[in-house]
Amino acid sequence: MRNSVFLEPEPEVNLYDDTGRSLSQAWDRIRVPIIVPILRFALYVCIAMSVMLFIERVYMAIVIGCVKCLGRKRYTKYNLDAIKEDLEQNRNYPMVLVQIPMFNEKEVYKLSIGAACGLSRPSDRLIVQVLDDSTNEVLRALVELECQRWIEKGVNVKYETRNNRNGYKAGALRDGLKKPYVEDCEFVVIFDADFQPEEDFLWRTVPYLLENPELALVQARWKFVNANECLMTRLQEMSLDYHFSVEQEVGSSTCSFFGFNGTAGVWRIQAVSDAGGWKDRTTVEDMDLAVRASLKGWKFIFVGDLSVKNELPSTFKAYRFQQHRWSCGPANLFRKMFKEILLCERVSIWKKFHVIYAFFFVRKIVAHWVTFFFYCIVIPATILVPEVHLPKPIAVYPPATITLLNAASTPRSLHLLVFWILFENVMSLHRSKAAIIGLLEASRVNEWIVTEKLGNALKQKYSIPKVSKRPGSRIAERIHFLELIMGMYMLHCAFYNLIFANDHFFIYPLLQAGAFFIIGLGYIGTIVPT
């Protein structure tokens, strides 16, 4: 009988186990010598920025507390009734120009033109200038027809168009001021195409400028007609209410300076000219003009009890583009004007400090970077790198205080506080990226995309069916890969903490991962079917 040779079976090689083991070994080799020092340095920088933001927010809260307790809002010290009475007796009304820049505003052009033409003012002392940069010829004809309709009613409406969009909004406003009939105007009011002022708007703003020759700007706050459209508009309302009721009020009360919001404001034309006019070097032409006018010694006043109705962007695409412009523009302007502000001799050191440090650096740059890099990158990373100790009080108390101070401006939305935190953290990804682009003057630094309006106020007025919230647009337009990548990172950190740690810290990255995934898949805001 032939001898049989029995061979032992070779063990199976599991590629997945080997790959996982190799990655784990590579991570162990680089974690302590490389990752730990980098993460520790990033943690210290983020803590420093967090403290800066915390001090700034507390300072503003103290100022607002004093202003409200003492009843010393700056605009209340002026005796407007006496000025109004004098105007009515002498009929010496100054000539006022109202500018309405628009670009393909099909949904809202009637609202803005109608509201501006309805302002209470003698018809011979008011010019309504519609600056139409629309590229849609049919829409241009409709806007011109609407202007003609108001002309027939006796309103002095000027319909102006251009053959190009040079300078975008700044270019349109600049060209509008060059028209011969503007020479007789003393003040200019600016309304974006979705803004609807009440008829007494001029009576409640222009008198401030008449008796105070040092004032250049009177700014009103915004009131949102579609705040209840969806969760995203409610969360926007929380952020913007804080901006107006705290940031603008503090700037007005302490330094007579704040950033012009680009609309719902009255400018002294002499101040605009003195500051060098409208410039299109950044996407925040309004802030650019305000800073230059302030450096010339002009003062601003914010009228917090005067609101102008307008519309919030209710689609995530429109909101994302708007936030890119609002974050990239200030950072780029900071880069361009830092030296000019520092060397300016006409303003005090305190005002220079306020503009450079508080207004630009902390509010326009640090606020975005802390929110994203600290709370979305560094803190979750400390879960994966236990060698880096995270001081829990620093990670908890400053953001909690900042959040509560912000929420206090919108009491009706206090129950949405957690959603607001998660949403703001997601948006900080885009704002931080935009701020870096602005500082480095990288690509997209001058990207200008007009914020899409859906005409929510128009729908309410004419009972047009509401925009569908059902997913109907193309999938590719709704997927946002950066948010999905961040969601995977947060989810990994959450599971790692859940498996290997004995605390409950996984709850935060788990919730934040859910927010990134929801927004990354496009389930936020109203969704317009295509």
XYZ file of C-alpha atoms in Angstrom, residues 177-389:
213
model
C -25.409 108.618 -7.783
C -23.796 110.068 -10.917
C -27.131 110.892 -12.560
C -27.711 114.673 -13.034
C -30.982 114.715 -11.085
C -29.190 113.397 -7.960
C -27.253 116.666 -7.542
C -30.184 118.228 -5.688
C -30.496 115.281 -3.253
C -29.103 115.581 0.253
C -29.757 112.047 1.501
C -29.903 108.602 -0.103
C -31.904 105.654 1.199
C -31.020 102.131 0.092
C -33.410 99.189 0.026
C -32.625 95.761 -1.373
C -35.260 94.312 -3.683
C -37.035 92.286 -0.982
C -37.304 95.119 1.573
C -40.652 96.742 2.344
C -40.387 99.903 4.471
C -43.393 101.321 6.262
C -44.699 104.632 4.924
C -43.307 106.614 7.905
C -39.742 105.318 7.413
C -38.352 108.680 6.260
C -40.072 110.546 9.094
C -38.343 108.250 11.594
C -34.840 108.442 10.080
C -34.117 111.632 8.125
C -34.701 114.042 11.083
C -31.686 112.536 12.890
C -29.490 113.702 10.029
C -31.008 117.187 9.769
C -29.995 118.429 13.216
C -26.754 116.457 13.564
C -24.271 117.364 10.820
C -21.718 114.867 12.174
C -24.063 111.929 11.467
C -23.502 110.066 8.207
C -25.776 107.043 8.558
C -29.062 106.085 10.199
C -29.544 102.313 10.199
C -32.832 100.498 10.878
C -33.121 96.849 11.871
C -34.680 94.029 9.847
C -37.962 92.222 10.424
C -38.361 88.842 8.757
C -41.665 88.097 7.050
C -40.826 84.417 6.498
C -39.149 83.544 9.805
C -41.685 80.743 10.288
C -41.195 79.295 6.808
C -39.034 76.415 8.051
C -36.594 75.470 10.804
C -33.654 77.013 8.933
C -35.309 80.453 8.790
C -36.107 80.272 12.513
C -32.434 79.569 13.251
C -31.332 82.429 11.006
C -33.675 84.716 12.886
C -31.907 83.840 16.159
C -28.495 84.806 14.770
C -29.654 88.025 13.098
C -31.707 89.181 16.075
C -28.525 89.025 18.155
C -26.641 90.951 15.492
C -29.136 93.810 15.513
C -30.206 93.957 19.148
C -26.689 93.527 20.558
C -23.821 94.046 18.095
C -25.334 97.011 16.247
C -26.679 98.595 19.421
C -23.328 98.277 21.223
C -21.441 99.805 18.276
C -23.903 102.681 18.081
C -23.853 103.336 21.835
C -20.092 103.154 22.434
C -18.200 104.170 19.275
C -20.884 105.582 16.990
C -19.686 102.904 14.556
C -21.056 99.638 13.208
C -21.132 97.929 9.860
C -23.750 99.231 7.441
C -26.061 96.335 6.594
C -26.287 97.305 2.937
C -29.985 98.120 3.095
C -32.648 99.801 5.258
C -30.309 102.708 5.943
C -30.167 106.441 5.161
C -26.825 107.970 4.134
C -25.815 111.608 3.932
C -24.612 111.883 0.325
C -21.846 114.259 1.388
C -20.475 111.536 3.707
C -20.572 108.946 0.908
C -18.617 111.313 -1.331
C -16.193 112.246 1.459
C -15.431 108.558 2.085
C -14.584 107.977 -1.571
C -17.930 106.637 -2.787
C -18.893 103.048 -3.455
C -16.032 100.620 -4.127
C -16.298 97.117 -5.529
C -12.969 95.745 -4.298
C -14.743 93.250 -1.977
C -18.148 91.578 -1.763
C -19.068 93.726 1.269
C -19.259 97.155 -0.343
C -21.563 98.309 2.460
C -19.055 97.520 5.210
C -16.245 98.988 3.119
C -18.055 102.327 2.840
C -18.939 102.334 6.556
C -15.343 101.771 7.657
C -13.976 104.454 5.319
C -16.618 106.963 6.419
C -15.830 106.233 10.057
C -12.131 106.851 9.451
C -13.096 110.265 8.058
C -14.700 111.113 11.395
C -18.346 110.520 10.491
C -20.688 108.976 13.074
C -23.496 106.433 12.747
C -26.667 105.793 14.687
C -28.710 102.594 14.943
C -32.464 102.988 15.484
C -33.443 99.730 17.158
C -37.188 100.359 17.343
C -37.534 100.882 13.588
C -37.898 97.668 11.576
C -38.097 97.055 7.849
C -39.706 93.885 6.566
C -37.635 91.597 4.382
C -37.148 87.967 3.457
C -34.675 85.399 4.771
C -33.164 82.890 2.320
C -35.182 79.709 2.813
C -33.207 77.343 0.573
C -29.888 75.999 1.818
C -28.189 76.767 -1.500
C -29.110 80.463 -1.264
C -28.149 80.642 2.406
C -24.786 78.964 1.789
C -23.865 81.441 -0.959
C -24.991 84.356 1.214
C -22.890 83.182 4.160
C -19.848 82.724 1.927
C -20.166 86.349 0.797
C -20.804 87.630 4.318
C -17.783 85.745 5.727
C -15.291 86.073 2.884
C -15.917 89.778 2.273
C -15.177 91.070 5.816
C -11.992 88.982 6.060
C -10.807 90.300 2.710
C -11.683 93.873 3.700
C -9.755 93.407 6.952
C -6.692 92.411 4.945
C -7.053 95.426 2.639
C -7.773 98.057 5.312
C -5.712 96.931 8.331
C -2.838 99.301 7.622
C -5.158 102.170 6.680
C -7.091 101.829 9.947
C -3.918 101.518 12.015
C -2.333 104.658 10.542
C -5.466 106.799 10.518
C -4.949 109.952 12.595
C -8.528 111.261 12.619
C -9.972 108.670 14.997
C -9.084 107.758 18.571
C -6.994 104.770 19.626
C -10.076 103.298 21.311
C -12.029 103.421 18.061
C -9.125 101.882 16.128
C -8.995 99.075 18.696
C -12.743 98.563 18.432
C -12.684 98.373 14.634
C -9.554 96.202 14.256
C -9.876 93.884 17.225
C -13.577 93.650 18.140
C -15.353 94.414 14.879
C -13.053 92.627 12.418
C -10.779 90.140 14.168
C -13.007 88.690 16.889
C -16.464 88.934 15.286
C -15.589 88.313 11.623
C -12.733 85.802 11.923
C -12.256 84.341 15.406
C -15.970 83.658 15.882
C -16.034 81.404 12.797
C -12.730 79.681 13.502
C -13.514 78.897 17.133
C -16.856 77.383 16.223
C -15.434 75.127 13.511
C -11.865 74.300 14.459
C -12.418 74.054 18.218
C -15.854 72.453 18.472
C -15.868 70.425 15.249
C -12.201 69.422 14.843
C -10.051 69.784 17.960
C -12.482 68.724 20.709
C -13.585 65.550 18.860
C -9.914 64.821 18.071
C -9.075 64.730 21.785
C -11.313 61.654 21.979
C -9.008 59.840 19.562
C -5.836 61.171 21.219
C -6.280 60.710 24.979
C -2.741 61.992 25.613
C -4.075 65.509 24.995
C -6.085 66.621 27.997
